[in-house]
Amino acid sequence: MSDSHALFIGGEWVPGEHPAQANINPSDLGDTIGLYDQASAGQVVRAIEAAKVGQKAWAETGLEARYNALMAIGDELISRKDELGELLSREEGKPLAEGKGEVYRSGQFFHYYAAEVLRQIDDRVASVRPGVEIETRREPLGVVGVISPWNFPMATAVWKIAPALAFGNAVVFKPANLVPASAWALAEIISRQELPAGTFNLVTGNGREAGEALITSPHVQAITFTGSLDVGRRVAAATAANLVKCQLEMGSKNALIVLDDADLDLAVDAAFAGAYSGSGQKCTASSRLIVTDAVHDEFVERLKAKLAAAKVGPALADGTVIGPIASESQLAANLRWVDVALGEGATLAFGGEDVDVGVDGHYMQPVLFTDTTNDMAINQDEVFGPVACVIRVPDYETALTTLNDTNYGLTAGLITRSLSRASDFKARAETGCVMVNLATAGTDYHVPFGGRKDSSFGPREQGRYAREFYTVVKTCYIKA
């Protein structure tokens, strides 16, 4: 077991003021990855104060120096993808290939936003008054609080941290307490760059104290959060009280529609990737599978066969397709949802049995329900596990109405050979992301990401759209 891993505040590694917490491998509960220090509320306050100082120096740092720093971080993440991907999979539970891919993607985010450093070009605007010149400038907000989730312990953090730094802000980063190892590894890489002290700070700790101190501070200019709807509402209320800008990515209840004309091989692959990859622990997971009558029975049988062939096992084991659930509490919640669905009258088409993988961990079989209706709780509330429900419908119009009948609106998918249906779907799906003949899980890093309804609040993440959140516009009038 590793020695305790410290906090990073004001350019220095400092011990936490609360006892360190053990990071346990969900694939093997006998494997402790390390001990990670826990920040007190006072230490979060000190990190914010350090960030205020560091931000001013960072904003005045030349563009090439900022570009070089972000490029170097991206280079190291990519070069160490095997090592850090194994660490990520070990602590979160996703299969090793997915862990490596997440680290590689994180490096790409830093490369993308390094380039954005050099693309910050202001606009000149003609005035309605003679002799007056106008320009609009984008300037840093100041201190940005970053709160990231456990399901993508590096990528989600990075797609917030990289643009915050690229646009001249300082960062106070509080990762999910379940997965501190990836966050600490990222912080260690950033700590070796030539950033002014305080530009980047890591405060590992629980949400009740460390997170609360961050979201209630009047001395941060923005909070970007990814997590549950309930906590997101708490963040919105806390930041509103201090008029702090906030960006929230929260829950989802995504659906994949499979029409009569669908390529069923493609449909089954998309359903499996969307609903079960990462053990279904994705905000983009397609937990509702809306299938038309003509292909319903064959689709279900093919998906059951694919689930039966998918190996459940430790994240680092060869051949593992579905890894463990990330925590004991999440596993218990998933199993409760299985009972809820059965109580609502759903038919258990696959899963529901114990899984013995030869090691003590948080394992469950992937679950598929049929004979479900959209008004069931299992189809309205986010489950966040390898659980999907088939909803049988007669036609496309009913399928689309069913898809939109939810309080969430993050992603939506359609499998069809019809160009007209695809075009109509893009226009009428009430979601922030639409996929046609693709799984709902899987997005590119250079385009905006976000949802509608209860899924998202505030400006979009990723791509050039990120500048809407991480900068403030200043309009300058000059008369010579």
GROMACS .gro file of C-alpha atoms in nm:
model
  480
    1MET     CA    1   0.000   0.000   0.000
    2SER     CA    2   0.131   0.345  -0.093
    3ASP     CA    3   0.207   0.620   0.154
    4SER     CA    4  -0.056   0.889   0.196
    5HIS     CA    5  -0.103   1.119  -0.103
    6ALA     CA    6  -0.109   1.487  -0.011
    7LEU     CA    7  -0.315   1.782  -0.130
    8PHE     CA    8  -0.170   2.036  -0.374
    9ILE     CA    9  -0.231   2.394  -0.259
   10GLY     CA   10  -0.050   2.711  -0.363
   11GLY     CA   11   0.220   2.522  -0.550
   12GLU     CA   12   0.306   2.291  -0.259
   13TRP     CA   13   0.212   1.939  -0.150
   14VAL     CA   14   0.054   1.966   0.192
   15PRO     CA   15  -0.098   1.703   0.424
   16GLY     CA   16  -0.474   1.700   0.470
   17GLU     CA   17  -0.618   1.804   0.803
   18HIS     CA   18  -0.847   1.499   0.817
   19PRO     CA   19  -0.741   1.132   0.825
   20ALA     CA   20  -0.649   0.988   0.487
   21GLN     CA   21  -0.901   0.765   0.309
   22ALA     CA   22  -0.816   0.428   0.155
   23ASN     CA   23  -0.882   0.384  -0.217
   24ILE     CA   24  -1.010   0.028  -0.269
   25ASN     CA   25  -1.005  -0.161  -0.599
   26PRO     CA   26  -1.368  -0.260  -0.681
   27SER     CA   27  -1.238  -0.557  -0.883
   28ASP     CA   28  -1.053  -0.694  -0.578
   29LEU     CA   29  -1.156  -0.566  -0.236
   30GLY     CA   30  -0.831  -0.696  -0.091
   31ASP     CA   31  -0.632  -0.451  -0.303
   32THR     CA   32  -0.580  -0.105  -0.155
   33ILE     CA   33  -0.448   0.134  -0.420
   34GLY     CA   34  -0.333   0.397  -0.170
   35LEU     CA   35  -0.427   0.642   0.101
   36TYR     CA   36  -0.545   0.988  -0.005
   37ASP     CA   37  -0.549   1.289   0.223
   38GLN     CA   38  -0.876   1.463   0.307
   39ALA     CA   39  -0.901   1.841   0.295
   40SER     CA   40  -1.075   2.046   0.560
   41ALA     CA   41  -1.300   2.338   0.477
   42GLY     CA   42  -1.020   2.569   0.589
   43GLN     CA   43  -0.781   2.411   0.340
   44VAL     CA   44  -1.029   2.464   0.058
   45VAL     CA   45  -1.048   2.830   0.159
   46ARG     CA   46  -0.668   2.850   0.149
   47ALA     CA   47  -0.665   2.688  -0.195
   48ILE     CA   48  -0.911   2.951  -0.321
   49GLU     CA   49  -0.693   3.229  -0.178
   50ALA     CA   50  -0.386   3.079  -0.347
   51ALA     CA   51  -0.578   3.052  -0.673
   52LYS     CA   52  -0.671   3.420  -0.661
   53VAL     CA   53  -0.302   3.510  -0.649
   54GLY     CA   54  -0.192   3.250  -0.904
   55GLN     CA   55  -0.461   3.346  -1.152
   56LYS     CA   56  -0.339   3.701  -1.191
   57ALA     CA   57   0.011   3.580  -1.276
   58TRP     CA   58  -0.119   3.307  -1.506
   59ALA     CA   59  -0.341   3.549  -1.700
   60GLU     CA   60  -0.035   3.768  -1.762
   61THR     CA   61   0.178   3.472  -1.876
   62GLY     CA   62   0.264   3.482  -2.246
   63LEU     CA   63   0.054   3.279  -2.486
   64GLU     CA   64   0.337   3.052  -2.594
   65ALA     CA   65   0.425   2.966  -2.234
   66ARG     CA   66   0.063   2.876  -2.164
   67TYR     CA   67   0.044   2.678  -2.487
   68ASN     CA   68   0.363   2.489  -2.406
   69ALA     CA   69   0.242   2.400  -2.056
   70LEU     CA   70  -0.087   2.254  -2.178
   71MET     CA   71   0.085   2.069  -2.462
   72ALA     CA   72   0.334   1.918  -2.219
   73ILE     CA   73   0.052   1.792  -1.995
   74GLY     CA   74  -0.122   1.636  -2.294
   75ASP     CA   75   0.202   1.479  -2.418
   76GLU     CA   76   0.269   1.314  -2.083
   77LEU     CA   77  -0.084   1.181  -2.047
   78ILE     CA   78  -0.066   1.022  -2.390
   79SER     CA   79   0.284   0.880  -2.339
   80ARG     CA   80   0.177   0.728  -2.005
   81LYS     CA   81  -0.163   0.602  -2.118
   82ASP     CA   82  -0.081   0.237  -2.045
   83GLU     CA   83   0.043   0.304  -1.691
   84LEU     CA   84  -0.223   0.559  -1.599
   85GLY     CA   85  -0.496   0.367  -1.779
   86GLU     CA   86  -0.420   0.066  -1.559
   87LEU     CA   87  -0.438   0.287  -1.251
   88LEU     CA   88  -0.771   0.432  -1.365
   89SER     CA   89  -0.922   0.090  -1.439
   90ARG     CA   90  -0.794  -0.043  -1.110
   91GLU     CA   91  -0.969   0.226  -0.907
   92GLU     CA   92  -1.289   0.274  -1.111
   93GLY     CA   93  -1.346  -0.075  -1.250
   94LYS     CA   94  -1.382  -0.015  -1.624
   95PRO     CA   95  -1.202  -0.268  -1.849
   96LEU     CA   96  -0.838  -0.189  -1.917
   97ALA     CA   97  -0.889  -0.088  -2.280
   98GLU     CA   98  -1.146   0.171  -2.170
   99GLY     CA   99  -0.913   0.300  -1.898
  100LYS     CA  100  -0.628   0.347  -2.144
  101GLY     CA  101  -0.864   0.512  -2.390
  102GLU     CA  102  -0.984   0.758  -2.127
  103VAL     CA  103  -0.629   0.866  -2.044
  104TYR     CA  104  -0.544   0.904  -2.412
  105ARG     CA  105  -0.856   1.114  -2.467
  106SER     CA  106  -0.758   1.329  -2.169
  107GLY     CA  107  -0.429   1.406  -2.340
  108GLN     CA  108  -0.618   1.504  -2.655
  109PHE     CA  109  -0.827   1.749  -2.454
  110PHE     CA  110  -0.514   1.924  -2.333
  111HIS     CA  111  -0.374   1.937  -2.686
  112TYR     CA  112  -0.699   2.081  -2.818
  113TYR     CA  113  -0.714   2.354  -2.557
  114ALA     CA  114  -0.343   2.430  -2.595
  115ALA     CA  115  -0.431   2.526  -2.951
  116GLU     CA  116  -0.724   2.733  -2.823
  117VAL     CA  117  -0.473   2.942  -2.626
  118LEU     CA  118  -0.339   3.066  -2.962
  119ARG     CA  119  -0.685   3.109  -3.116
  120GLN     CA  120  -0.808   3.373  -2.871
  121ILE     CA  121  -0.872   3.652  -3.119
  122ASP     CA  122  -1.083   3.956  -3.027
  123ASP     CA  123  -1.341   4.117  -3.257
  124ARG     CA  124  -1.354   4.469  -3.399
  125VAL     CA  125  -1.703   4.607  -3.445
  126ALA     CA  126  -1.816   4.916  -3.637
  127SER     CA  127  -1.981   5.184  -3.423
  128VAL     CA  128  -2.301   5.367  -3.508
  129ARG     CA  129  -2.119   5.686  -3.405
  130PRO     CA  130  -1.856   5.845  -3.630
  131GLY     CA  131  -1.500   5.842  -3.500
  132VAL     CA  132  -1.566   5.570  -3.243
  133GLU     CA  133  -1.397   5.231  -3.255
  134ILE     CA  134  -1.537   4.925  -3.073
  135GLU     CA  135  -1.377   4.596  -2.990
  136THR     CA  136  -1.503   4.303  -2.786
  137ARG     CA  137  -1.257   4.112  -2.570
  138ARG     CA  138  -1.281   3.785  -2.384
  139GLU     CA  139  -1.108   3.780  -2.048
  140PRO     CA  140  -1.062   3.514  -1.778
  141LEU     CA  141  -1.328   3.478  -1.510
  142GLY     CA  142  -1.076   3.432  -1.227
  143VAL     CA  143  -1.098   3.127  -0.998
  144VAL     CA  144  -1.291   2.824  -1.125
  145GLY     CA  145  -1.401   2.544  -0.895
  146VAL     CA  146  -1.403   2.204  -1.066
  147ILE     CA  147  -1.607   1.916  -0.918
  148SER     CA  148  -1.582   1.594  -1.117
  149PRO     CA  149  -1.763   1.256  -1.094
  150TRP     CA  150  -1.634   0.905  -1.028
  151ASN     CA  151  -1.738   0.737  -1.353
  152PHE     CA  152  -1.482   0.919  -1.572
  153PRO     CA  153  -1.224   1.009  -1.308
  154MET     CA  154  -0.981   1.169  -1.552
  155ALA     CA  155  -1.160   1.266  -1.873
  156THR     CA  156  -1.444   1.464  -1.717
  157ALA     CA  157  -1.204   1.648  -1.489
  158VAL     CA  158  -0.974   1.728  -1.781
  159TRP     CA  159  -1.245   1.863  -2.009
  160LYS     CA  160  -1.312   2.118  -1.735
  161ILE     CA  161  -0.955   2.190  -1.620
  162ALA     CA  162  -0.797   2.223  -1.965
  163PRO     CA  163  -1.028   2.500  -2.095
  164ALA     CA  164  -1.023   2.677  -1.758
  165LEU     CA  165  -0.643   2.702  -1.780
  166ALA     CA  166  -0.641   2.774  -2.153
  167PHE     CA  167  -0.854   3.085  -2.105
  168GLY     CA  168  -0.638   3.219  -1.821
  169ASN     CA  169  -0.825   3.104  -1.511
  170ALA     CA  170  -0.696   2.935  -1.197
  171VAL     CA  171  -0.845   2.604  -1.080
  172VAL     CA  172  -0.943   2.451  -0.748
  173PHE     CA  173  -1.014   2.087  -0.827
  174LYS     CA  174  -1.219   1.858  -0.602
  175PRO     CA  175  -1.250   1.511  -0.754
  176ALA     CA  176  -1.502   1.248  -0.649
  177ASN     CA  177  -1.376   1.096  -0.326
  178LEU     CA  178  -1.432   0.744  -0.459
  179VAL     CA  179  -1.160   0.778  -0.726
  180PRO     CA  180  -0.876   1.002  -0.602
  181ALA     CA  181  -0.585   0.815  -0.764
  182SER     CA  182  -0.644   0.936  -1.121
  183ALA     CA  183  -0.697   1.292  -0.997
  184TRP     CA  184  -0.376   1.279  -0.794
  185ALA     CA  185  -0.179   1.145  -1.091
  186LEU     CA  186  -0.313   1.428  -1.307
  187ALA     CA  187  -0.228   1.684  -1.039
  188GLU     CA  188   0.126   1.548  -1.013
  189ILE     CA  189   0.175   1.597  -1.388
  190ILE     CA  190   0.035   1.951  -1.375
  191SER     CA  191   0.246   2.035  -1.068
  192ARG     CA  192   0.566   1.986  -1.269
  193GLN     CA  193   0.473   2.246  -1.529
  194GLU     CA  194   0.584   2.608  -1.504
  195LEU     CA  195   0.251   2.742  -1.381
  196PRO     CA  196   0.253   3.024  -1.123
  197ALA     CA  197   0.196   2.891  -0.771
  198GLY     CA  198  -0.176   2.866  -0.701
  199THR     CA  199  -0.283   2.839  -1.065
  200PHE     CA  200  -0.385   2.478  -1.007
  201ASN     CA  201  -0.491   2.327  -0.673
  202LEU     CA  202  -0.605   1.976  -0.575
  203VAL     CA  203  -0.828   1.929  -0.268
  204THR     CA  204  -0.933   1.568  -0.223
  205GLY     CA  205  -1.207   1.528   0.034
  206ASN     CA  206  -1.572   1.457   0.090
  207GLY     CA  207  -1.853   1.659  -0.060
  208ARG     CA  208  -2.012   1.750   0.273
  209GLU     CA  209  -1.710   1.955   0.379
  210ALA     CA  210  -1.463   2.012   0.097
  211GLY     CA  211  -1.728   2.033  -0.174
  212GLU     CA  212  -1.954   2.253   0.036
  213ALA     CA  213  -1.670   2.494   0.110
  214LEU     CA  214  -1.601   2.527  -0.261
  215ILE     CA  215  -1.957   2.578  -0.387
  216THR     CA  216  -2.051   2.825  -0.111
  217SER     CA  217  -1.743   3.046  -0.146
  218PRO     CA  218  -1.810   3.399  -0.270
  219HIS     CA  219  -1.444   3.416  -0.381
  220VAL     CA  220  -1.470   3.182  -0.678
  221GLN     CA  221  -1.606   3.318  -1.003
  222ALA     CA  222  -1.744   2.993  -1.143
  223ILE     CA  223  -1.826   2.633  -1.048
  224THR     CA  224  -1.839   2.354  -1.305
  225PHE     CA  225  -1.997   2.034  -1.175
  226THR     CA  226  -2.081   1.689  -1.310
  227GLY     CA  227  -2.283   1.453  -1.091
  228SER     CA  228  -2.633   1.370  -0.980
  229LEU     CA  229  -2.941   1.588  -1.027
  230ASP     CA  230  -2.996   1.627  -0.653
  231VAL     CA  231  -2.643   1.749  -0.588
  232GLY     CA  232  -2.655   1.965  -0.901
  233ARG     CA  233  -2.958   2.147  -0.764
  234ARG     CA  234  -2.766   2.204  -0.439
  235VAL     CA  235  -2.475   2.349  -0.637
  236ALA     CA  236  -2.711   2.577  -0.832
  237ALA     CA  237  -2.872   2.707  -0.512
  238ALA     CA  238  -2.539   2.765  -0.339
  239THR     CA  239  -2.380   2.946  -0.631
  240ALA     CA  240  -2.690   3.156  -0.696
  241ALA     CA  241  -2.674   3.290  -0.341
  242ASN     CA  242  -2.332   3.442  -0.421
  243LEU     CA  243  -2.409   3.520  -0.787
  244VAL     CA  244  -2.137   3.274  -0.891
  245LYS     CA  245  -2.153   3.143  -1.246
  246CYS     CA  246  -2.230   2.771  -1.263
  247GLN     CA  247  -2.231   2.493  -1.520
  248LEU     CA  248  -2.405   2.164  -1.439
  249GLU     CA  249  -2.407   1.827  -1.610
  250MET     CA  250  -2.645   1.599  -1.420
  251GLY     CA  251  -2.869   1.298  -1.473
  252SER     CA  252  -3.006   1.129  -1.783
  253LYS     CA  253  -3.247   0.865  -1.905
  254ASN     CA  254  -3.131   0.818  -2.261
  255ALA     CA  255  -3.308   0.604  -2.518
  256LEU     CA  256  -3.208   0.417  -2.831
  257ILE     CA  257  -3.485   0.364  -3.089
  258VAL     CA  258  -3.465   0.058  -3.315
  259LEU     CA  259  -3.699   0.078  -3.616
  260ASP     CA  260  -3.838  -0.193  -3.845
  261ASP     CA  261  -3.582  -0.114  -4.116
  262ALA     CA  262  -3.282  -0.126  -3.881
  263ASP     CA  263  -2.970  -0.331  -3.944
  264LEU     CA  264  -3.015  -0.558  -3.642
  265ASP     CA  265  -2.646  -0.643  -3.611
  266LEU     CA  266  -2.575  -0.272  -3.589
  267ALA     CA  267  -2.868  -0.219  -3.353
  268VAL     CA  268  -2.756  -0.488  -3.108
  269ASP     CA  269  -2.398  -0.363  -3.109
  270ALA     CA  270  -2.514  -0.005  -3.049
  271ALA     CA  271  -2.751  -0.113  -2.772
  272PHE     CA  272  -2.483  -0.318  -2.600
  273ALA     CA  273  -2.218  -0.045  -2.624
  274GLY     CA  274  -2.462   0.221  -2.513
  275ALA     CA  275  -2.625   0.037  -2.226
  276TYR     CA  276  -2.354  -0.191  -2.087
  277SER     CA  277  -2.006  -0.058  -2.163
  278GLY     CA  278  -1.844   0.084  -1.853
  279SER     CA  279  -2.094  -0.130  -1.659
  280GLY     CA  280  -2.363   0.117  -1.765
  281GLN     CA  281  -2.204   0.380  -1.542
  282LYS     CA  282  -2.224   0.659  -1.798
  283CYS     CA  283  -2.447   0.963  -1.819
  284THR     CA  284  -2.480   0.882  -2.190
  285ALA     CA  285  -2.592   0.521  -2.134
  286SER     CA  286  -2.901   0.410  -2.329
  287SER     CA  287  -3.097   0.244  -2.050
  288ARG     CA  288  -3.422   0.261  -2.251
  289LEU     CA  289  -3.433   0.050  -2.568
  290ILE     CA  290  -3.742   0.149  -2.768
  291VAL     CA  291  -3.807  -0.118  -3.032
  292THR     CA  292  -4.082  -0.143  -3.292
  293ASP     CA  293  -4.305  -0.453  -3.314
  294ALA     CA  294  -4.169  -0.605  -3.632
  295VAL     CA  295  -3.813  -0.649  -3.501
  296HIS     CA  296  -3.877  -0.662  -3.126
  297ASP     CA  297  -3.850  -1.037  -3.069
  298GLU     CA  298  -3.545  -1.090  -3.288
  299PHE     CA  299  -3.369  -0.786  -3.140
  300VAL     CA  300  -3.426  -0.914  -2.785
  301GLU     CA  301  -3.296  -1.263  -2.867
  302ARG     CA  302  -2.985  -1.127  -3.036
  303LEU     CA  303  -2.913  -0.891  -2.748
  304LYS     CA  304  -2.958  -1.171  -2.495
  305ALA     CA  305  -2.707  -1.381  -2.688
  306LYS     CA  306  -2.456  -1.096  -2.685
  307LEU     CA  307  -2.502  -1.047  -2.311
  308ALA     CA  308  -2.452  -1.420  -2.250
  309ALA     CA  309  -2.120  -1.405  -2.438
  310ALA     CA  310  -1.993  -1.098  -2.253
  311LYS     CA  311  -1.740  -1.186  -1.983
  312VAL     CA  312  -1.794  -1.022  -1.645
  313GLY     CA  313  -1.468  -0.997  -1.453
  314PRO     CA  314  -1.187  -0.791  -1.301
  315ALA     CA  315  -1.102  -0.475  -1.490
  316LEU     CA  316  -0.745  -0.584  -1.564
  317ALA     CA  317  -0.826  -0.945  -1.660
  318ASP     CA  318  -0.790  -1.057  -2.021
  319GLY     CA  319  -1.121  -1.080  -2.200
  320THR     CA  320  -1.323  -0.877  -1.951
  321VAL     CA  321  -1.604  -0.696  -2.127
  322ILE     CA  322  -1.802  -0.581  -1.822
  323GLY     CA  323  -1.607  -0.489  -1.510
  324PRO     CA  324  -1.726  -0.445  -1.154
  325ILE     CA  325  -1.961  -0.181  -1.021
  326ALA     CA  326  -1.757   0.108  -0.881
  327SER     CA  327  -1.870   0.083  -0.518
  328GLU     CA  328  -2.066  -0.128  -0.273
  329SER     CA  329  -2.334   0.138  -0.237
  330GLN     CA  330  -2.379   0.165  -0.616
  331LEU     CA  331  -2.407  -0.213  -0.646
  332ALA     CA  332  -2.673  -0.219  -0.374
  333ALA     CA  333  -2.865   0.059  -0.551
  334ASN     CA  334  -2.852  -0.132  -0.881
  335LEU     CA  335  -2.987  -0.448  -0.720
  336ARG     CA  336  -3.268  -0.251  -0.555
  337TRP     CA  337  -3.367  -0.122  -0.898
  338VAL     CA  338  -3.391  -0.479  -1.025
  339ASP     CA  339  -3.639  -0.552  -0.747
  340VAL     CA  340  -3.831  -0.232  -0.826
  341ALA     CA  341  -3.864  -0.328  -1.193
  342LEU     CA  342  -3.985  -0.677  -1.108
  343GLY     CA  343  -4.236  -0.526  -0.869
  344GLU     CA  344  -4.363  -0.301  -1.147
  345GLY     CA  345  -4.432  -0.603  -1.368
  346ALA     CA  346  -4.122  -0.605  -1.591
  347THR     CA  347  -4.002  -0.941  -1.724
  348LEU     CA  348  -3.643  -1.035  -1.645
  349ALA     CA  349  -3.512  -1.147  -1.985
  350PHE     CA  350  -3.146  -1.177  -1.881
  351GLY     CA  351  -2.937  -1.147  -1.566
  352GLY     CA  352  -3.039  -1.152  -1.205
  353GLU     CA  353  -2.802  -1.429  -1.100
  354ASP     CA  354  -2.492  -1.412  -0.882
  355VAL     CA  355  -2.158  -1.378  -1.058
  356ASP     CA  356  -1.856  -1.568  -0.929
  357VAL     CA  357  -1.542  -1.434  -1.094
  358GLY     CA  358  -1.301  -1.593  -0.849
  359VAL     CA  359  -1.220  -1.273  -0.661
  360ASP     CA  360  -1.408  -1.063  -0.407
  361GLY     CA  361  -1.543  -0.751  -0.578
  362HIS     CA  362  -1.858  -0.555  -0.663
  363TYR     CA  363  -1.988  -0.769  -0.948
  364MET     CA  364  -2.330  -0.813  -1.106
  365GLN     CA  365  -2.457  -0.965  -1.426
  366PRO     CA  366  -2.583  -0.726  -1.692
  367VAL     CA  367  -2.961  -0.707  -1.673
  368LEU     CA  368  -3.218  -0.684  -1.952
  369PHE     CA  369  -3.589  -0.629  -1.889
  370THR     CA  370  -3.870  -0.669  -2.139
  371ASP     CA  371  -4.244  -0.595  -2.116
  372THR     CA  372  -4.176  -0.253  -1.969
  373THR     CA  373  -4.367   0.071  -2.019
  374ASN     CA  374  -4.227   0.418  -2.018
  375ASP     CA  375  -4.421   0.525  -1.709
  376MET     CA  376  -4.245   0.268  -1.489
  377ALA     CA  377  -3.999   0.413  -1.239
  378ILE     CA  378  -3.721   0.200  -1.392
  379ASN     CA  379  -3.774   0.395  -1.717
  380GLN     CA  380  -3.800   0.740  -1.562
  381ASP     CA  381  -3.523   0.746  -1.299
  382GLU     CA  382  -3.152   0.715  -1.363
  383VAL     CA  383  -3.018   0.374  -1.257
  384PHE     CA  384  -2.646   0.413  -1.343
  385GLY     CA  385  -2.569   0.044  -1.377
  386PRO     CA  386  -2.568  -0.234  -1.640
  387VAL     CA  387  -2.948  -0.239  -1.657
  388ALA     CA  388  -3.153  -0.177  -1.972
  389CYS     CA  389  -3.527  -0.198  -2.041
  390VAL     CA  390  -3.695  -0.278  -2.371
  391ILE     CA  391  -4.010  -0.077  -2.448
  392ARG     CA  392  -4.218  -0.222  -2.732
  393VAL     CA  393  -4.391   0.031  -2.962
  394PRO     CA  394  -4.590   0.004  -3.286
  395ASP     CA  395  -4.422   0.274  -3.497
  396TYR     CA  396  -4.174   0.558  -3.527
  397GLU     CA  397  -4.409   0.832  -3.405
  398THR     CA  398  -4.487   0.639  -3.086
  399ALA     CA  399  -4.117   0.568  -3.040
  400LEU     CA  400  -4.027   0.937  -3.067
  401THR     CA  401  -4.303   1.040  -2.828
  402THR     CA  402  -4.182   0.778  -2.581
  403LEU     CA  403  -3.822   0.891  -2.614
  404ASN     CA  404  -3.914   1.252  -2.533
  405ASP     CA  405  -4.140   1.155  -2.242
  406THR     CA  406  -3.880   1.209  -1.968
  407ASN     CA  407  -3.754   1.490  -1.746
  408TYR     CA  408  -3.405   1.438  -1.888
  409GLY     CA  409  -3.258   1.521  -2.227
  410LEU     CA  410  -2.890   1.436  -2.271
  411THR     CA  411  -2.850   1.190  -2.561
  412ALA     CA  412  -3.081   1.001  -2.796
  413GLY     CA  413  -3.015   0.736  -3.059
  414LEU     CA  414  -3.193   0.600  -3.366
  415ILE     CA  415  -3.111   0.291  -3.572
  416THR     CA  416  -3.266   0.313  -3.920
  417ARG     CA  417  -3.190   0.296  -4.292
  418SER     CA  418  -3.430   0.583  -4.362
  419LEU     CA  419  -3.273   0.920  -4.436
  420SER     CA  420  -3.605   1.098  -4.390
  421ARG     CA  421  -3.658   0.940  -4.046
  422ALA     CA  422  -3.303   1.026  -3.947
  423SER     CA  423  -3.352   1.387  -4.054
  424ASP     CA  424  -3.682   1.413  -3.868
  425PHE     CA  425  -3.527   1.255  -3.558
  426LYS     CA  426  -3.243   1.508  -3.550
  427ALA     CA  427  -3.498   1.788  -3.548
  428ARG     CA  428  -3.750   1.647  -3.298
  429ALA     CA  429  -3.548   1.456  -3.037
  430GLU     CA  430  -3.553   1.673  -2.723
  431THR     CA  431  -3.191   1.612  -2.627
  432GLY     CA  432  -2.858   1.791  -2.643
  433CYS     CA  433  -2.686   1.515  -2.842
  434VAL     CA  434  -2.839   1.298  -3.116
  435MET     CA  435  -2.682   0.982  -3.260
  436VAL     CA  436  -2.804   0.804  -3.574
  437ASN     CA  437  -2.680   0.448  -3.631
  438LEU     CA  438  -2.439   0.491  -3.340
  439ALA     CA  439  -2.442   0.409  -2.971
  440THR     CA  440  -2.561   0.689  -2.744
  441ALA     CA  441  -2.237   0.661  -2.544
  442GLY     CA  442  -1.937   0.812  -2.718
  443THR     CA  443  -1.872   1.177  -2.803
  444ASP     CA  444  -1.593   1.373  -2.971
  445TYR     CA  445  -1.377   1.619  -2.776
  446HIS     CA  446  -1.380   1.913  -3.020
  447VAL     CA  447  -1.757   1.974  -3.031
  448PRO     CA  448  -2.005   2.090  -2.765
  449PHE     CA  449  -2.146   1.843  -2.513
  450GLY     CA  450  -2.450   1.886  -2.293
  451GLY     CA  451  -2.821   1.824  -2.258
  452ARG     CA  452  -3.162   1.978  -2.201
  453LYS     CA  453  -3.428   1.967  -1.929
  454ASP     CA  454  -3.289   1.825  -1.602
  455SER     CA  455  -2.973   1.693  -1.766
  456SER     CA  456  -2.782   2.019  -1.796
  457PHE     CA  457  -2.776   2.379  -1.685
  458GLY     CA  458  -2.555   2.660  -1.812
  459PRO     CA  459  -2.328   2.691  -2.117
  460ARG     CA  460  -2.211   2.382  -2.305
  461GLU     CA  461  -1.889   2.198  -2.228
  462GLN     CA  462  -1.611   2.106  -2.474
  463GLY     CA  463  -1.500   2.246  -2.806
  464ARG     CA  464  -1.494   2.619  -2.876
  465TYR     CA  465  -1.826   2.651  -2.694
  466ALA     CA  466  -1.635   2.614  -2.367
  467ARG     CA  467  -1.523   2.976  -2.390
  468GLU     CA  468  -1.881   3.086  -2.321
  469PHE     CA  469  -1.842   2.953  -1.968
  470TYR     CA  470  -1.474   3.016  -1.895
  471THR     CA  471  -1.452   3.376  -2.017
  472VAL     CA  472  -1.631   3.705  -1.966
  473VAL     CA  473  -1.693   3.950  -2.251
  474LYS     CA  474  -1.573   4.310  -2.226
  475THR     CA  475  -1.685   4.571  -2.481
  476CYS     CA  476  -1.435   4.854  -2.538
  477TYR     CA  477  -1.522   5.192  -2.693
  478ILE     CA  478  -1.241   5.421  -2.814
  479LYS     CA  479  -1.261   5.768  -2.969
  480ALA     CA  480  -0.925   5.882  -3.100
   0.00000   0.00000   0.00000
